[in-house]
Coordinates of C-alpha atoms in Angstrom, one line a residue:
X1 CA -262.9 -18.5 -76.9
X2 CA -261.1 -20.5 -74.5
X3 CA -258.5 -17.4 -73.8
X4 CA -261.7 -15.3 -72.5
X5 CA -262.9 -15.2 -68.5
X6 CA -266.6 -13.8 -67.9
X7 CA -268.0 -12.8 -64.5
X8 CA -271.7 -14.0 -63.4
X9 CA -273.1 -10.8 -65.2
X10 CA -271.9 -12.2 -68.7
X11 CA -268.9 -9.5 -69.2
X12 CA -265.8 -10.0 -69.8
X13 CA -262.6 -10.2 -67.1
X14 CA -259.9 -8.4 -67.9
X15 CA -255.7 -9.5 -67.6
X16 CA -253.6 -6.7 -66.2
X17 CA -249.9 -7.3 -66.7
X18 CA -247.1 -5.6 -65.4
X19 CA -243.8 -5.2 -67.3
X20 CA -243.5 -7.6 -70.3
X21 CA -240.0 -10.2 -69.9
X22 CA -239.9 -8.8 -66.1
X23 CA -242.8 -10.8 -64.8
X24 CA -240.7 -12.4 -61.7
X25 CA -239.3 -9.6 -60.8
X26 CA -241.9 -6.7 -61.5
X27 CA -242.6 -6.0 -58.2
X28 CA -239.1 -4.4 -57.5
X29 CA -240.8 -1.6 -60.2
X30 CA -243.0 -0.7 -57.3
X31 CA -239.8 0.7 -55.5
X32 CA -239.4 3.2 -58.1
X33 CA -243.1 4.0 -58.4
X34 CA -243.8 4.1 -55.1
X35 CA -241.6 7.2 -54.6
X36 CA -243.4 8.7 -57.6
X37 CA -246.8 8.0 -55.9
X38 CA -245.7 9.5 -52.6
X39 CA -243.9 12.8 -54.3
X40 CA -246.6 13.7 -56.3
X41 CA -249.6 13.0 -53.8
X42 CA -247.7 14.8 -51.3
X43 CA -246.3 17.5 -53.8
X44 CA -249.9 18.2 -54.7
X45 CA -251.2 18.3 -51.4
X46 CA -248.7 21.0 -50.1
X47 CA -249.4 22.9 -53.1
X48 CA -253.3 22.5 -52.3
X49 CA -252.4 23.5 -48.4
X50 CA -250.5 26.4 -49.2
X51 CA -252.6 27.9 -51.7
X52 CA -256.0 27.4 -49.6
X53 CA -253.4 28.9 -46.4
X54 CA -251.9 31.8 -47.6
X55 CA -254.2 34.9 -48.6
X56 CA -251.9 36.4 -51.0
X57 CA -252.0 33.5 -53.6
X58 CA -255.9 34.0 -53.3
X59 CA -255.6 34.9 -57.1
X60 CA -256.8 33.9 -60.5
X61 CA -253.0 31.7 -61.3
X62 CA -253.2 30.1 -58.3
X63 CA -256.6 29.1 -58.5
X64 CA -256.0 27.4 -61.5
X65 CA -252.7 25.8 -60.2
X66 CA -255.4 24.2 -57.6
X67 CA -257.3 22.7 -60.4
X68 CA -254.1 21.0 -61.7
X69 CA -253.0 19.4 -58.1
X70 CA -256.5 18.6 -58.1
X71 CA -256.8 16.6 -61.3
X72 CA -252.6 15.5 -60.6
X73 CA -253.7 13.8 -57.2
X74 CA -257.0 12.5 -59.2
X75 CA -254.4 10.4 -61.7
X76 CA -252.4 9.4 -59.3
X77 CA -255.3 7.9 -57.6
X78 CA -257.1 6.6 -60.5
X79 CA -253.9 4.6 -61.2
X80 CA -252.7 3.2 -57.8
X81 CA -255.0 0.5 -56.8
X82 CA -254.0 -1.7 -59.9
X83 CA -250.5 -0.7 -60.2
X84 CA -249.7 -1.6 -56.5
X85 CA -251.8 -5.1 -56.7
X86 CA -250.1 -6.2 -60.0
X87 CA -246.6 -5.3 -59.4
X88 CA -246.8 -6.3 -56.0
X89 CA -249.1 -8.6 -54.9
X90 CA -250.1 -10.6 -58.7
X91 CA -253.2 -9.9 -58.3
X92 CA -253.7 -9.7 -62.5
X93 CA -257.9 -9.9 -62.8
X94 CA -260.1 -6.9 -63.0
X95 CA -263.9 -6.6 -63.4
X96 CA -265.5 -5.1 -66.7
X97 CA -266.7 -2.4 -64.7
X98 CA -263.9 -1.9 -62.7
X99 CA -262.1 -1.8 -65.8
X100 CA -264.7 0.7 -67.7
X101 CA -264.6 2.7 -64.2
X102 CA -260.5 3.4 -63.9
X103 CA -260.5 4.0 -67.8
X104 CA -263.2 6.5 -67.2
X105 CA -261.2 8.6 -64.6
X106 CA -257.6 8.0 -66.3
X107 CA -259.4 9.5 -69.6
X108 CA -261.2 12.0 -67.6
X109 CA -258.4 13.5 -65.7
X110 CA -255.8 13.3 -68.6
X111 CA -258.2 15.6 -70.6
X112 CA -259.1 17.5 -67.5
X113 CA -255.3 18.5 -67.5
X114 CA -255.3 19.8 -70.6
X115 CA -258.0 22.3 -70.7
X116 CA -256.4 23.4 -67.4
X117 CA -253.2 24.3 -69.0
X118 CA -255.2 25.8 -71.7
X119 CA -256.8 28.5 -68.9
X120 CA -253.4 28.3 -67.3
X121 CA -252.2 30.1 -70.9
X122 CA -255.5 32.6 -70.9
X123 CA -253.9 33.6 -67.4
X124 CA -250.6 34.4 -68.2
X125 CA -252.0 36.1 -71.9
X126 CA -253.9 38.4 -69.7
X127 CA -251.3 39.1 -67.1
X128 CA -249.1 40.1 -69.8
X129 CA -250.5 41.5 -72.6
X130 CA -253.2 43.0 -70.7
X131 CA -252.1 43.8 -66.9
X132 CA -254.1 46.3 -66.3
X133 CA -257.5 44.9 -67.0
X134 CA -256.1 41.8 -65.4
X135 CA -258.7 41.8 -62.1
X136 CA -261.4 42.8 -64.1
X137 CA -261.1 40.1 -66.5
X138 CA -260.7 37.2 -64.5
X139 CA -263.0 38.0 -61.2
X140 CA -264.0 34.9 -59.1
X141 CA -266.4 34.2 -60.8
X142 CA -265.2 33.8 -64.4
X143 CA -262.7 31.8 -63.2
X144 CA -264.8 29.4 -61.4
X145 CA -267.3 29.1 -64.7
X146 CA -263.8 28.6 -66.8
X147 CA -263.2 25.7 -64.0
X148 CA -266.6 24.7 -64.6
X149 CA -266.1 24.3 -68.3
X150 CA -263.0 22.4 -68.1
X151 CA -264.5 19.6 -65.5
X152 CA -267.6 19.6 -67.9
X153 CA -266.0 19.3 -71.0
X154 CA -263.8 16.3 -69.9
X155 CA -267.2 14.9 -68.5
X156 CA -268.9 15.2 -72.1
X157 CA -265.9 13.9 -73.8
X158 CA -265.4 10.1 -71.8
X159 CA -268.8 9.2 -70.5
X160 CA -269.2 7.9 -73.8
X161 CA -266.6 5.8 -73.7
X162 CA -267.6 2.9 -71.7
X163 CA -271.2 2.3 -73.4
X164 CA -269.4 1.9 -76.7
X165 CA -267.2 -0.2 -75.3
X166 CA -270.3 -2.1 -73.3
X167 CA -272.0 -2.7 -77.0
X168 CA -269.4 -4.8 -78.4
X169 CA -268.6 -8.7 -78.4
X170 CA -265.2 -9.8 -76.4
X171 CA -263.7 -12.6 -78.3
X172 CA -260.2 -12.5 -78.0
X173 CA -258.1 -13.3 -74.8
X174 CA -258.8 -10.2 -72.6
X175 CA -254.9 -9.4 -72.1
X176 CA -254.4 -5.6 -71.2
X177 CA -250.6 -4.6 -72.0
X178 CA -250.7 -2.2 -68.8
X179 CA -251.7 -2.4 -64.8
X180 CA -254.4 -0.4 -65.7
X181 CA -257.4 0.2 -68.1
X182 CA -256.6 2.6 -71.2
X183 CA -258.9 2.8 -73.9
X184 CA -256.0 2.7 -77.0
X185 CA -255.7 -0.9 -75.5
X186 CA -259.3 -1.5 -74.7
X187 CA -260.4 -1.0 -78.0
X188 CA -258.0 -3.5 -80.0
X189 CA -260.0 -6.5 -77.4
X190 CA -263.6 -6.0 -79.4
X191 CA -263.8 -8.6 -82.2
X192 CA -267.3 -6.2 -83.6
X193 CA -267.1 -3.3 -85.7
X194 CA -265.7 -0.6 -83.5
X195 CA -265.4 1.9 -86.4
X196 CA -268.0 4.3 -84.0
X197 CA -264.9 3.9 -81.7
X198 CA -262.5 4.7 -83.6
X199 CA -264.2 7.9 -84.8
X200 CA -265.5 9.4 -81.7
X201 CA -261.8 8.5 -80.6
X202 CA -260.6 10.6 -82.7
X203 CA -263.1 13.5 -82.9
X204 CA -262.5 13.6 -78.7
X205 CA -258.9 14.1 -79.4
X206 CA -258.8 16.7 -81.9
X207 CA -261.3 18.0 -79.8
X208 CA -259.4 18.4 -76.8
X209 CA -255.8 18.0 -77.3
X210 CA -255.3 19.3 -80.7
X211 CA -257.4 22.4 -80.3
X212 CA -256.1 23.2 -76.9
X213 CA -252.3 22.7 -78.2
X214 CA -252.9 24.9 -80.8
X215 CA -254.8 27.4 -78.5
X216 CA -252.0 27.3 -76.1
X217 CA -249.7 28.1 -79.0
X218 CA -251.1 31.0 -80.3
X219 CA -251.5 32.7 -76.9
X220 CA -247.6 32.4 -76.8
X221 CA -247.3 33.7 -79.7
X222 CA -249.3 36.7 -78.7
X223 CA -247.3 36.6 -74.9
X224 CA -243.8 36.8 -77.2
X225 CA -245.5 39.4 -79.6
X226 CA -245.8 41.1 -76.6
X227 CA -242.6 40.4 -74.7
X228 CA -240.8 41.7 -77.6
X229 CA -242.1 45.2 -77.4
X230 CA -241.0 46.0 -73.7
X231 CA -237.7 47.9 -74.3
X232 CA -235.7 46.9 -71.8
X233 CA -233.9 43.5 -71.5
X234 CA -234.3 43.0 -67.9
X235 CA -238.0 43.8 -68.2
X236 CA -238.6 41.4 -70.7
X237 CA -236.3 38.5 -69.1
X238 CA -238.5 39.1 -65.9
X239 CA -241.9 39.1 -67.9
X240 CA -240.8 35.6 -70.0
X241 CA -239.7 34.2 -66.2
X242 CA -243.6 34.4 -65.3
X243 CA -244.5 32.1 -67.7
X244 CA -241.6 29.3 -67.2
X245 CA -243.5 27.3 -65.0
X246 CA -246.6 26.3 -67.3
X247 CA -244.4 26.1 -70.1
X248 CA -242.5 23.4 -68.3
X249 CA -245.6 22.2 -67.4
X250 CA -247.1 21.9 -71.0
X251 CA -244.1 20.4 -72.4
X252 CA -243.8 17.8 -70.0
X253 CA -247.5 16.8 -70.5
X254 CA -247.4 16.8 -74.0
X255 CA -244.1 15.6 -74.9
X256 CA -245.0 12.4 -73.5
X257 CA -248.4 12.3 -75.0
X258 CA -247.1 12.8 -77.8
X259 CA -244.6 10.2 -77.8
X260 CA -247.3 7.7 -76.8
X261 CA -249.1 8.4 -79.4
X262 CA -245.8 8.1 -82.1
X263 CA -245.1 4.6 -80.7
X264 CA -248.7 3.3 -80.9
X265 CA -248.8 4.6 -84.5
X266 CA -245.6 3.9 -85.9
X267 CA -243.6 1.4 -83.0
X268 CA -246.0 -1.6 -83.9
X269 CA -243.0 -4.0 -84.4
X270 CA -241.5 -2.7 -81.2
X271 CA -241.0 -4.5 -77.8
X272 CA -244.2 -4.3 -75.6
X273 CA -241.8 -3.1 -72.3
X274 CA -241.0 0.4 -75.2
X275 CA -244.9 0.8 -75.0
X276 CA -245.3 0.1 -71.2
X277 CA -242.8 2.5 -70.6
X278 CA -244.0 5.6 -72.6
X279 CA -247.3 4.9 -70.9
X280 CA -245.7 5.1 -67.5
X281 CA -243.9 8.5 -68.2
X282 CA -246.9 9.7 -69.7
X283 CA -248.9 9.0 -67.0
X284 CA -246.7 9.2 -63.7
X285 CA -244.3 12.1 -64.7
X286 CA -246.5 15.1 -64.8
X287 CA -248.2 14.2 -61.6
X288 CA -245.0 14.2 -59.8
X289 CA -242.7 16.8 -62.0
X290 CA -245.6 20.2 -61.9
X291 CA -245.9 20.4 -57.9
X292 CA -242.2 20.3 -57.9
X293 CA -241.6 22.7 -60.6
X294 CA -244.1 25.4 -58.9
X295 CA -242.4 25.0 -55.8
X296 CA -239.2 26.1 -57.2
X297 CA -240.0 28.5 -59.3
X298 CA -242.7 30.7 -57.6
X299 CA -241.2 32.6 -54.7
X300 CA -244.8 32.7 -53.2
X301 CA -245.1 28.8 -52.8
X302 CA -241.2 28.5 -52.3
X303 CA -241.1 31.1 -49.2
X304 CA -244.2 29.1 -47.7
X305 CA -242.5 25.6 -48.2
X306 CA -239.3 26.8 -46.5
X307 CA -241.1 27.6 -43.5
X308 CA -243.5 25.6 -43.2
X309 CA -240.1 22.6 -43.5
X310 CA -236.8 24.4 -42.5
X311 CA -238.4 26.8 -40.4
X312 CA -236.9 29.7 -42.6
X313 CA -237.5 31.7 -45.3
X314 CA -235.8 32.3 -48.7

């Protein structure tokens, strides 16, 4: 009991820590995060300014690519204030409910970003398997009660989270292996029975991530079913490069999920800075990476961006 802090309301304090075997010199790490901070919060901001600016992207896809600079600029945000005072300033302690609060909104977002790819996916399946119905399908207001349901359903999922966390004894030394408050790590501190955890864990997952992968996969598979009856080459090269940019921005959200959840499994034996790391690329490389991918590849955004910096358009 001796390893354990507890604030004047009886709960526990939580250790932060930076990255493991790099403690005196951590806060050189903030030079490479900081960039990442400042590319994705302005990325998603331009991509927020040009979309609510320019009337022609008033449409369903870019709607949606809103959401995801939305939730994007709410990770980055949910992460920042205990990145930036660990690495930089040492500052290691953090209340239980500041704790419970930042995993809330990591957790939140996270599966936010999901179910907005998964609509993302419903777009393009529309838009190309069924253009001509496209306007009537998603009108204003189906998208904003498919918007609806995304922010809900993320709600639903991690409000539990923190009451079943709440319920349990702390008897081990409070040591977090990140800068910030994950559950995976939360709930190996608990010295009760967190098997109510550990399901609803896993139920919230499947629930989320493993249905919306799988969702996500079948409506490419209908999109290249598709595809693959247009008779010309060009026309189906020109219909695939609509969809490049949400693939990229699938894979490089769950790639790294994935690979998170691999080392947590099976990379128990491995050095805690292999952990830190995939948690850092799973958390700080979509945020940064989808603004700067729909920039590039959507001639809309791209045209906007070059005049609104270089005072040209290409």
């Amino acid at each position: 009991m001796g390893g354990i802090l507890y604030n004047s309301s009886g709960l526990p304090t939580f250790t932060l820590t930076g990255l493991p075997g790099l403690e005196n010199s951590q806060h050189w790490m903030f030079l490479l995060l900081g960039p990442l901070y400042i590319v994705s919060i302005v990325g998603n901001g331009l991509i927020l300014f040009i979309v609510k600016g320019e009337q022609s992207l008033h449409q369903p896809m870019y709607y949606f690519l809103s959401l995801l600079s939305v939730n994007d600029l709410g990770v980055c945000l949910s992460t920042l204030p205990t990145t930036l005072t660990t690495l930089c300033f040492h500052l290691k302690k953090i209340s239980f409910d500041s704790c419970m609060a930042q995993m809330f909104f990591i957790h939140f977002f996270s599966f936010m970003e999901s179910g907005v790819l998964l609509v993302m996916s419903f777009d393009r399946y529309v838009a190309i398997c069924n253009p001509l119905r496209y306007t009537t399908i998603l009108t204003d207001s189906r998208v904003v009660r498919m918007g609806l349901w995304v922010i809900t359903r993320s709600f639903c999922m991690v409000f539990p989270l923190p009451f079943l966390l709440k319920r349990l004894p702390f008897c081990k030394p409070n040591v977090l292996s990140h800068a910030y408050c994950l559950h995976p790590d939360l709930i190996h501190l608990p010295c009760g029975d967190i098997t109510i955890n550990n399901i609803f864990g896993l139920f919230i997952v499947m629930f989320t991530f493993g249905l919306d992968s799988a969702l996500i996969l079948f409506s490419y598979v209908l999109i290249l079913r598709s595809v693959l009856a247009i008779a010309s080459r060009e026309e189906r090269l020109k219909t695939l490069n609509t969809c490049v940019s949400h693939l990229c921005a699938v894979l490089i959200f769950y790639v790294p999920m994935v690979g998170v959840s691999m080392t947590a499994r099976y990379g128990r034996h491995a050095p805690r800075l292999v952990h830190t790391v995939m948690s850092l690329i799973y958390l700080f490389v979509p945020p940064m990476l989808n603004p700067v991918i729909y920039s590039i590849k959507t001639k809309e955004i791209k045209r906007r961006l070059g005049r609104m910096l270089l005072g040209t358009s290409f």
